[in-house]
XYZ file of N, CA and C in Angstrom:
693
model
N 0.847 -1.181 0.000
C 0.000 0.000 0.000
C 0.889 1.239 0.000
N 0.564 2.191 -0.853
C 1.396 3.363 -1.002
C 0.616 4.625 -0.638
N 1.300 5.577 -0.113
C 0.651 6.811 0.332
C 1.354 7.997 -0.303
N 0.630 9.093 -0.466
C 1.215 10.319 -1.010
C 1.687 11.259 0.092
N 1.713 10.778 1.320
C 2.220 11.611 2.412
C 2.793 10.714 3.491
N 3.547 11.301 4.397
C 4.044 10.552 5.542
C 3.949 11.438 6.778
N 3.998 10.787 7.955
C 3.861 11.478 9.244
C 5.246 11.681 9.831
N 5.573 12.909 10.160
C 6.854 13.213 10.783
C 6.809 12.832 12.246
N 7.967 12.717 12.894
C 7.988 12.349 14.334
C 7.165 13.285 15.227
N 6.981 14.530 14.787
C 6.184 15.438 15.625
C 4.712 15.404 15.280
N 4.282 14.443 14.443
C 2.863 14.248 14.171
C 2.319 15.022 12.999
N 3.166 15.681 12.221
C 2.693 16.466 11.089
C 2.760 15.641 9.810
N 1.798 15.944 8.907
C 1.777 15.256 7.616
C 2.650 16.009 6.615
N 3.432 15.247 5.850
C 4.253 15.806 4.783
C 3.763 15.224 3.462
N 3.355 16.128 2.532
C 2.756 15.684 1.267
C 3.698 15.860 0.064
N 4.976 16.050 0.316
C 5.913 16.280 -0.793
C 6.643 15.021 -1.220
N 6.213 13.851 -0.776
C 6.826 12.586 -1.160
C 5.780 11.708 -1.819
N 6.090 11.236 -3.012
C 5.186 10.338 -3.731
C 5.956 9.062 -4.041
N 5.443 7.921 -3.700
C 6.078 6.625 -3.924
C 5.265 5.875 -4.967
N 5.900 5.508 -6.053
C 5.228 4.775 -7.125
C 5.948 3.469 -7.409
N 5.243 2.508 -7.945
C 5.862 1.279 -8.417
C 6.670 1.565 -9.680
N 7.648 0.712 -9.944
C 8.404 0.818 -11.187
C 7.581 0.170 -12.287
N 7.049 0.987 -13.188
C 6.258 0.490 -14.311
C 5.167 -0.464 -13.811
N 4.149 0.115 -13.179
C 3.101 -0.694 -12.558
C 2.299 -1.507 -13.568
N 2.366 -1.143 -14.863
C 1.580 -1.872 -15.871
C 2.277 -3.135 -16.354
N 3.542 -3.315 -15.971
C 4.294 -4.470 -16.453
C 3.861 -5.726 -15.718
N 3.759 -6.825 -16.460
C 3.316 -8.081 -15.867
C 4.466 -8.925 -15.353
N 5.669 -8.422 -15.454
C 6.821 -9.167 -14.951
C 7.515 -9.950 -16.043
N 8.674 -10.515 -15.709
C 9.412 -11.335 -16.662
C 10.670 -10.663 -17.163
N 10.667 -9.340 -17.236
C 11.847 -8.624 -17.726
C 12.536 -7.960 -16.545
N 13.180 -8.792 -15.715
C 13.761 -8.281 -14.479
C 14.959 -7.375 -14.739
N 15.681 -7.603 -15.828
C 16.851 -6.775 -16.102
C 16.453 -5.315 -16.286
N 15.345 -5.088 -17.012
C 14.872 -3.720 -17.224
C 14.440 -3.093 -15.906
N 13.729 -3.853 -15.074
C 13.299 -3.335 -13.776
C 14.499 -2.939 -12.927
N 15.523 -3.798 -12.918
C 16.713 -3.524 -12.102
C 17.408 -2.262 -12.576
N 17.528 -2.103 -13.901
C 18.210 -0.931 -14.431
C 17.431 0.337 -14.126
N 16.100 0.285 -14.187
C 15.296 1.462 -13.846
C 15.463 1.812 -12.371
N 15.517 0.777 -11.543
C 15.708 1.038 -10.108
C 17.079 1.647 -9.849
N 18.097 1.120 -10.541
C 19.453 1.659 -10.382
C 19.502 3.123 -10.810
N 18.838 3.433 -11.930
C 18.838 4.815 -12.406
C 18.188 5.756 -11.397
N 17.093 5.316 -10.793
C 16.418 6.150 -9.793
C 17.307 6.376 -8.572
N 17.957 5.297 -8.126
C 18.822 5.416 -6.945
C 20.008 6.322 -7.253
N 20.599 6.136 -8.443
C 21.761 6.954 -8.812
C 21.389 8.420 -8.930
N 20.181 8.704 -9.462
C 19.750 10.098 -9.585
C 19.580 10.721 -8.207
N 19.037 9.939 -7.272
C 18.815 10.455 -5.922
C 20.122 10.682 -5.186
N 21.064 9.720 -5.341
C 22.328 9.784 -4.608
C 23.418 10.538 -5.374
N 23.085 10.990 -6.597
C 24.044 11.718 -7.428
C 25.310 10.882 -7.686
N 25.098 9.622 -8.052
C 26.182 8.694 -8.371
C 25.973 8.218 -9.800
N 27.081 8.140 -10.588
C 26.976 7.674 -11.970
C 26.562 6.207 -11.986
N 25.662 5.857 -12.893
C 25.138 4.481 -12.922
C 26.196 3.440 -13.232
N 27.279 3.811 -13.964
C 28.323 2.850 -14.275
C 29.115 2.430 -13.041
N 28.995 3.187 -11.958
C 29.694 2.847 -10.722
C 28.868 1.932 -9.826
N 27.665 1.617 -10.251
C 26.770 0.773 -9.464
C 26.739 -0.617 -10.071
N 26.670 -1.624 -9.230
C 26.620 -3.000 -9.724
C 25.506 -3.165 -10.738
N 25.809 -3.794 -11.881
C 24.834 -3.979 -12.947
C 24.710 -5.450 -13.286
N 23.764 -5.764 -14.180
C 23.563 -7.154 -14.574
C 24.751 -7.623 -15.415
N 24.965 -8.954 -15.481
C 26.087 -9.515 -16.250
C 25.965 -9.165 -17.724
N 24.753 -9.186 -18.270
C 24.574 -8.870 -19.680
C 24.998 -7.433 -19.969
N 24.657 -6.539 -19.055
C 25.016 -5.139 -19.263
C 26.533 -4.957 -19.182
N 27.160 -5.620 -18.218
C 28.614 -5.530 -18.082
C 29.301 -6.114 -19.305
N 28.822 -7.261 -19.800
C 29.427 -7.893 -20.978
C 29.341 -6.989 -22.191
N 28.199 -6.319 -22.362
C 28.056 -5.402 -23.498
C 29.018 -4.232 -23.371
N 29.149 -3.711 -22.165
C 30.044 -2.575 -21.937
C 31.501 -2.967 -22.201
N 31.926 -4.114 -21.648
C 33.304 -4.573 -21.836
C 33.573 -4.888 -23.313
N 32.624 -5.544 -23.966
C 32.783 -5.868 -25.381
C 32.936 -4.618 -26.236
N 32.159 -3.592 -25.927
C 32.260 -2.335 -26.662
C 33.617 -1.682 -26.454
N 34.119 -1.724 -25.228
C 35.426 -1.130 -24.934
C 36.553 -1.884 -25.645
N 36.485 -3.218 -25.682
C 37.526 -4.005 -26.337
C 37.503 -3.832 -27.853
N 36.307 -3.701 -28.417
C 36.207 -3.443 -29.856
C 36.821 -2.086 -30.195
N 36.559 -1.100 -29.349
C 37.153 0.226 -29.553
C 38.677 0.150 -29.416
N 39.159 -0.661 -28.475
C 40.604 -0.859 -28.321
C 41.213 -1.415 -29.605
N 40.574 -2.442 -30.180
C 41.083 -3.051 -31.409
C 41.106 -2.042 -32.553
N 40.066 -1.220 -32.638
C 40.014 -0.201 -33.692
C 41.159 0.797 -33.529
N 41.445 1.172 -32.298
C 42.538 2.115 -32.037
C 43.893 1.501 -32.397
N 44.093 0.222 -32.028
C 45.359 -0.455 -32.348
C 45.545 -0.545 -33.855
N 44.472 -0.937 -34.560
C 44.554 -1.082 -36.020
C 44.870 0.246 -36.697
N 44.331 1.337 -36.172
C 44.586 2.650 -36.767
C 45.963 3.183 -36.398
N 46.450 2.817 -35.214
C 47.705 3.380 -34.715
C 48.946 2.693 -35.279
N 48.918 1.368 -35.405
C 50.121 0.623 -35.798
C 50.737 1.085 -37.121
N 49.950 1.346 -38.176
C 50.588 1.792 -39.426
C 51.271 3.153 -39.307
N 50.890 3.945 -38.316
C 51.454 5.286 -38.173
C 52.705 5.316 -37.293
N 52.900 4.312 -36.462
C 53.996 4.345 -35.490
C 55.393 4.375 -36.111
N 55.655 3.664 -37.225
C 57.024 3.715 -37.778
C 57.499 5.119 -38.117
N 56.571 6.040 -38.308
C 56.967 7.407 -38.599
C 57.458 8.174 -37.392
N 57.221 7.635 -36.195
C 57.706 8.288 -34.978
C 59.219 8.088 -34.865
N 59.916 9.119 -34.485
C 61.384 9.115 -34.556
C 62.023 8.036 -33.686
N 61.498 7.781 -32.518
C 62.149 6.861 -31.587
C 61.474 5.489 -31.496
N 60.321 5.344 -32.105
C 59.563 4.099 -31.921
C 60.300 2.893 -32.512
N 60.967 3.066 -33.638
C 61.630 1.942 -34.302
C 62.727 1.326 -33.449
N 63.213 2.047 -32.469
C 64.260 1.522 -31.580
C 63.704 0.999 -30.261
N 62.408 0.891 -30.161
C 61.769 0.482 -28.906
C 61.527 -1.022 -28.857
N 61.236 -1.509 -27.665
C 60.882 -2.928 -27.499
C 59.589 -3.251 -28.231
N 58.687 -2.290 -28.272
C 57.416 -2.516 -28.959
C 57.623 -2.723 -30.460
N 58.548 -1.948 -31.032
C 58.846 -2.124 -32.459
C 59.450 -3.503 -32.719
N 60.303 -3.966 -31.808
C 60.890 -5.301 -31.951
C 59.803 -6.375 -31.873
N 58.806 -6.150 -31.045
C 57.704 -7.112 -30.910
C 56.923 -7.227 -32.216
N 56.508 -6.099 -32.765
C 55.708 -6.132 -33.993
C 56.555 -6.432 -35.223
N 57.844 -6.117 -35.167
C 58.712 -6.374 -36.307
C 59.264 -7.779 -36.349
N 58.841 -8.638 -35.446
C 59.342 -10.018 -35.411
C 58.759 -10.870 -36.531
N 57.744 -10.358 -37.233
C 57.166 -11.071 -38.372
C 56.960 -10.088 -39.522
N 56.545 -10.618 -40.654
C 56.218 -9.771 -41.799
C 54.822 -9.180 -41.685
N 54.172 -9.389 -40.536
C 52.829 -8.850 -40.296
C 52.861 -7.958 -39.056
N 53.373 -6.731 -39.179
C 53.481 -5.854 -38.011
C 52.186 -5.135 -37.651
N 51.115 -5.401 -38.400
C 49.816 -4.813 -38.087
C 48.802 -5.947 -37.921
N 47.544 -5.588 -37.730
C 46.497 -6.592 -37.509
C 45.916 -7.138 -38.817
N 46.546 -6.862 -39.952
C 45.997 -7.310 -41.233
C 45.862 -8.829 -41.305
N 46.760 -9.550 -40.640
C 46.725 -11.001 -40.685
C 45.429 -11.551 -40.092
N 44.846 -10.834 -39.139
C 43.607 -11.287 -38.494
C 42.468 -11.309 -39.511
N 42.370 -10.268 -40.333
C 41.307 -10.202 -41.336
C 41.538 -11.205 -42.462
N 42.792 -11.562 -42.715
C 43.095 -12.489 -43.805
C 43.015 -13.944 -43.359
N 42.961 -14.174 -42.067
C 42.831 -15.542 -41.541
C 41.676 -15.606 -40.546
N 40.451 -15.357 -41.013
C 39.310 -15.391 -40.086
C 39.018 -16.802 -39.612
N 38.407 -16.893 -38.450
C 38.024 -18.182 -37.884
C 36.511 -18.197 -37.735
N 35.860 -19.178 -38.348
C 34.406 -19.259 -38.272
C 33.965 -19.583 -36.853
N 32.875 -18.951 -36.455
C 32.277 -19.163 -35.124
C 33.255 -18.842 -33.995
N 34.172 -17.917 -34.249
C 35.132 -17.551 -33.209
C 34.675 -16.280 -32.509
N 34.817 -16.261 -31.183
C 34.462 -15.090 -30.391
C 35.680 -14.240 -30.076
N 36.846 -14.608 -30.624
C 38.076 -13.894 -30.318
C 38.040 -12.497 -30.916
N 38.516 -11.545 -30.158
C 38.665 -10.190 -30.649
C 39.949 -10.092 -31.458
N 40.091 -9.019 -32.225
C 41.224 -8.910 -33.150
C 42.570 -8.994 -32.449
N 42.729 -8.305 -31.324
C 44.027 -8.295 -30.651
C 44.354 -9.672 -30.102
N 43.391 -10.329 -29.483
C 43.624 -11.672 -28.960
C 43.935 -12.642 -30.095
N 43.264 -12.481 -31.228
C 43.516 -13.338 -32.388
C 44.920 -13.100 -32.932
N 45.366 -11.843 -32.951
C 46.725 -11.528 -33.409
C 47.760 -12.197 -32.504
N 47.544 -12.124 -31.191
C 48.472 -12.755 -30.256
C 48.486 -14.274 -30.418
N 47.376 -14.825 -30.857
C 47.304 -16.273 -31.103
C 48.067 -16.661 -32.370
N 47.976 -15.829 -33.400
C 48.623 -16.144 -34.680
C 50.116 -15.821 -34.682
N 50.539 -14.830 -33.911
C 51.913 -14.339 -33.972
C 52.963 -15.445 -33.764
N 52.885 -16.278 -32.715
C 53.916 -17.321 -32.561
C 53.907 -18.341 -33.698
N 52.751 -18.595 -34.285
C 52.696 -19.508 -35.426
C 53.437 -18.917 -36.624
N 53.235 -17.624 -36.854
C 53.894 -16.970 -37.984
C 55.402 -16.927 -37.774
N 55.847 -16.673 -36.546
C 57.277 -16.648 -36.254
C 57.903 -17.993 -36.600
N 57.259 -19.085 -36.214
C 57.786 -20.422 -36.521
C 57.796 -20.688 -38.027
N 56.736 -20.285 -38.722
C 56.660 -20.524 -40.161
C 57.722 -19.716 -40.910
N 57.930 -18.472 -40.493
C 58.953 -17.653 -41.149
C 60.352 -18.223 -40.898
N 60.578 -18.748 -39.704
C 61.870 -19.365 -39.411
C 62.106 -20.579 -40.302
N 61.044 -21.349 -40.539
C 61.166 -22.521 -41.407
C 61.487 -22.110 -42.847
N 60.788 -21.097 -43.348
C 61.066 -20.606 -44.703
C 62.480 -20.052 -44.812
N 62.927 -19.384 -43.758
C 64.273 -18.800 -43.778
C 65.335 -19.883 -43.871
N 65.195 -20.940 -43.121
C 66.202 -21.989 -43.092
C 66.229 -22.789 -44.385
N 65.076 -23.040 -44.972
C 65.001 -23.951 -46.116
C 64.997 -23.249 -47.470
N 64.569 -21.973 -47.490
C 64.399 -21.328 -48.794
C 65.045 -19.939 -48.894
N 64.808 -19.087 -47.898
C 65.058 -17.657 -48.084
C 66.250 -17.105 -47.313
N 66.799 -17.858 -46.400
C 67.940 -17.494 -45.556
C 67.520 -16.568 -44.412
N 68.025 -16.830 -43.212
C 67.725 -15.949 -42.064
C 68.177 -14.514 -42.300
N 69.306 -14.358 -43.009
C 69.835 -13.006 -43.248
C 68.856 -12.173 -44.073
N 68.337 -12.749 -45.140
C 67.413 -12.014 -45.997
C 66.094 -11.753 -45.269
N 65.577 -12.746 -44.561
C 64.309 -12.569 -43.861
C 64.405 -11.467 -42.816
N 65.515 -11.411 -42.119
C 65.699 -10.360 -41.109
C 65.690 -8.983 -41.758
N 66.381 -8.856 -42.889
C 66.421 -7.570 -43.582
C 65.051 -7.183 -44.125
N 64.322 -8.161 -44.658
C 62.987 -7.886 -45.197
C 62.026 -7.465 -44.098
N 62.112 -8.088 -42.937
C 61.238 -7.691 -41.823
C 61.495 -6.241 -41.422
N 62.757 -5.873 -41.316
C 63.098 -4.509 -40.902
C 62.584 -3.489 -41.919
N 62.777 -3.759 -43.198
C 62.319 -2.845 -44.236
C 60.797 -2.805 -44.297
N 60.176 -3.955 -44.102
C 58.718 -4.025 -44.110
C 58.125 -3.222 -42.954
N 58.758 -3.286 -41.806
C 58.288 -2.521 -40.646
C 58.417 -1.025 -40.903
N 59.529 -0.618 -41.474
C 59.746 0.805 -41.758
C 58.905 1.293 -42.931
N 58.499 0.366 -43.800
C 57.717 0.747 -44.964
C 58.542 1.294 -46.100
N 59.823 0.892 -46.185
C 60.688 1.406 -47.251
C 61.251 0.291 -48.131
N 60.455 -0.735 -48.394
C 60.880 -1.823 -49.276
C 60.984 -1.327 -50.719
N 62.100 -1.612 -51.396
C 62.178 -1.319 -52.837
C 61.158 -2.172 -53.587
N 60.772 -1.773 -54.789
C 59.710 -2.492 -55.527
C 59.942 -3.988 -55.659
N 61.159 -4.409 -56.046
C 61.416 -5.834 -56.247
C 61.294 -6.587 -54.930
N 61.864 -6.054 -53.876
C 61.791 -6.712 -52.571
C 60.362 -6.667 -52.026
N 59.646 -5.613 -52.321
C 58.243 -5.523 -51.904
C 57.423 -6.636 -52.542
N 57.674 -6.906 -53.813
C 56.937 -7.967 -54.495
C 57.256 -9.334 -53.901
N 58.518 -9.559 -53.547
C 58.899 -10.825 -52.924
C 58.230 -10.964 -51.548
N 58.200 -9.899 -50.779
C 57.540 -9.940 -49.470
C 56.057 -10.247 -49.639
N 55.437 -9.658 -50.639
C 54.021 -9.932 -50.892
C 53.790 -11.419 -51.166
N 54.678 -12.032 -51.955
C 54.529 -13.453 -52.265
C 54.812 -14.328 -51.041
N 55.774 -13.926 -50.227
C 56.060 -14.689 -48.999
C 54.863 -14.647 -48.066
N 54.291 -13.473 -47.908
C 53.125 -13.335 -47.025
C 51.949 -14.164 -47.526
N 51.800 -14.254 -48.841
C 50.732 -15.084 -49.400
C 50.940 -16.552 -49.041
N 52.191 -16.998 -49.037
C 52.490 -18.380 -48.654
C 52.214 -18.623 -47.173
N 52.536 -17.647 -46.341
C 52.276 -17.785 -44.907
C 50.780 -17.862 -44.629
N 50.019 -17.024 -45.294
C 48.564 -17.042 -45.123
C 47.992 -18.370 -45.608
N 48.499 -18.848 -46.745
C 48.021 -20.127 -47.282
C 48.291 -21.265 -46.307
N 49.457 -21.227 -45.659
C 49.766 -22.279 -44.693
C 48.811 -22.223 -43.501
N 48.538 -21.032 -43.010
C 47.628 -20.885 -41.871
C 46.220 -21.355 -42.227
N 45.846 -21.212 -43.493
C 44.501 -21.602 -43.920
C 44.420 -23.075 -44.317
N 45.487 -23.604 -44.963
C 45.418 -24.949 -45.533
C 46.392 -25.934 -44.912
N 47.385 -25.434 -44.163
C 48.310 -26.320 -43.479
C 49.504 -26.764 -44.288
N 49.796 -26.104 -45.423
C 50.960 -26.488 -46.210
C 51.406 -25.320 -47.091
N 52.710 -25.348 -47.447
C 53.255 -24.384 -48.388
C 53.119 -24.928 -49.801
N 53.152 -24.027 -50.774
C 53.180 -24.411 -52.182
C 54.633 -24.388 -52.631
N 55.238 -25.560 -52.758
C 56.668 -25.643 -53.091
C 56.986 -25.002 -54.428
N 56.093 -25.121 -55.374
C 56.342 -24.524 -56.689
C 56.417 -23.003 -56.580
N 55.519 -22.409 -55.802
C 55.535 -20.954 -55.616
C 56.789 -20.517 -54.877
N 57.213 -21.294 -53.895
C 58.435 -20.958 -53.175
C 59.650 -21.044 -54.088
N 59.659 -22.045 -54.981
C 60.767 -22.160 -55.941
C 60.793 -20.957 -56.878
N 59.622 -20.462 -57.242
C 59.552 -19.270 -58.098
C 60.137 -18.058 -57.373
N 59.829 -17.940 -56.077
C 60.372 -16.823 -55.289
C 61.895 -16.908 -55.238
N 62.417 -18.107 -54.997
C 63.865 -18.288 -54.921
C 64.514 -17.976 -56.265
N 63.861 -18.346 -57.365
C 64.431 -18.056 -58.676
C 64.517 -16.552 -58.937
N 63.520 -15.812 -58.466
C 63.588 -14.352 -58.589
C 64.802 -13.829 -57.827
N 65.003 -14.351 -56.633
C 66.127 -13.913 -55.797
C 67.459 -14.316 -56.418
N 67.537 -15.526 -56.944
C 68.786 -16.020 -57.534
C 69.232 -15.182 -58.724
N 68.281 -14.713 -59.509
C 68.617 -13.979 -60.724
C 68.779 -12.484 -60.488
N 68.684 -12.051 -59.228
C 68.850 -10.625 -58.913
C 69.812 -10.474 -57.730
N 71.058 -10.817 -57.924
C 72.010 -10.752 -56.813
C 72.190 -9.351 -56.246
N 72.059 -8.335 -57.082
C 72.237 -6.972 -56.567
C 71.060 -6.529 -55.707
N 69.883 -7.123 -55.926
C 68.708 -6.765 -55.139
C 68.583 -7.591 -53.863
N 69.236 -8.757 -53.844
C 69.140 -9.636 -52.679
C 70.525 -10.128 -52.259
N 71.431 -9.225 -51.904
C 72.793 -9.641 -51.551
C 72.838 -10.498 -50.287
N 71.882 -10.312 -49.372
C 71.876 -11.098 -48.139
C 71.721 -12.593 -48.435
N 70.880 -12.909 -49.393
C 70.655 -14.323 -49.736
C 71.877 -14.923 -50.417
N 72.459 -14.189 -51.333
C 73.566 -14.729 -52.128
C 74.832 -14.959 -51.299
N 74.946 -14.302 -50.166
C 76.111 -14.513 -49.300
C 75.803 -15.439 -48.132
N 74.648 -16.086 -48.150
C 74.220 -16.937 -47.034
C 74.510 -18.406 -47.301
N 74.455 -19.188 -46.228
C 74.600 -20.636 -46.364
C 73.412 -21.248 -47.097
N 72.235 -20.621 -46.966
C 71.045 -21.147 -47.632
C 71.221 -21.147 -49.142
N 71.915 -20.141 -49.671
C 72.107 -20.058 -51.126
C 72.866 -21.264 -51.650
N 73.743 -21.831 -50.840
C 74.518 -22.984 -51.286
C 73.644 -24.208 -51.533
N 72.493 -24.248 -50.877
C 71.578 -25.366 -51.098
C 71.029 -25.366 -52.514
N 71.030 -24.192 -53.153
C 70.482 -24.065 -54.491
C 71.575 -23.889 -55.547
N 72.829 -24.108 -55.141
C 73.951 -23.997 -56.078
C 74.645 -25.345 -56.165
N 74.341 -26.154 -57.160
C 74.957 -27.486 -57.260
C 76.463 -27.363 -57.484
N 77.243 -28.294 -56.962
C 78.702 -28.247 -57.157
C 79.062 -28.475 -58.623
N 80.134 -27.834 -59.076
C 80.621 -27.981 -60.447
C 81.876 -28.835 -60.452
N 81.859 -29.894 -61.232
C 82.995 -30.809 -61.312
C 83.889 -30.423 -62.485
N 85.157 -30.194 -62.225
C 86.096 -29.823 -63.278
C 87.332 -30.737 -63.223
N 87.873 -31.091 -64.385
C 89.106 -31.866 -64.472
C 90.307 -30.929 -64.597
N 91.393 -31.278 -63.909
C 92.633 -30.522 -64.059
C 93.395 -31.037 -65.287
N 94.034 -30.140 -66.017
C 94.746 -30.539 -67.224
C 95.867 -31.527 -66.947
N 96.476 -31.368 -65.762
C 97.578 -32.273 -65.447
C 97.092 -33.622 -64.930
N 95.802 -33.752 -64.729
C 95.280 -35.037 -64.253
C 95.352 -36.075 -65.379
N 95.601 -37.327 -64.980
C 95.741 -38.383 -66.000
C 94.454 -38.648 -66.760
N 93.360 -38.340 -66.162
C 92.084 -38.607 -66.839
C 91.509 -37.381 -67.522
N 92.338 -36.382 -67.784
C 91.836 -35.138 -68.363
C 91.316 -35.384 -69.776
N 90.210 -34.775 -70.100
C 89.682 -34.863 -71.455
C 89.063 -33.508 -71.809
N 88.946 -33.290 -73.138
C 88.387 -32.030 -73.624
C 86.867 -32.138 -73.669
């Protein structure tokens, strides 16, 4: 039972207080809405922001999800601009993102996961160690650690020459293909190596590496003074 007045301790009636139900026409069932309306009323009375008051789990999840999505958007927008900062390239953060040929979140969009609830940043952290291992494998067997290290540094700075830029593009395509299908295309990798082999001035790191020797078969020559010499 509700009244539009109350009795003070000295016996006087006060008519400046009205107590109403929260949405008296509602038949019930939507308790989350009722709770939020009650919180808003209490916060207005106590002059406290509603975000500082305990809320339902659904409301908190929506708030946190919105904040994390905004975080991912900020990271995606910021990373391409950081190499232009004078001191950033010498920082630990630059070393972290420059450890692969994917220093931004682009790899996340190129390797989506169906029915995944992972946010972009968490997905990037999941893919990063896989890419590091795959690049190390390509370096040892095809491209040489020396060349891969140089390409990563140039890719991070954004100053790859056209020929090297094209090779990096093809390498990244192979890495993405592996993440999606679980294997490299050996024919495509051989094509990349052939481009490098025929351009020693553009890829000096590879030509002076031990990896290059794997693609240079030994040449057998007879000495003229040898007894078995022939023309």
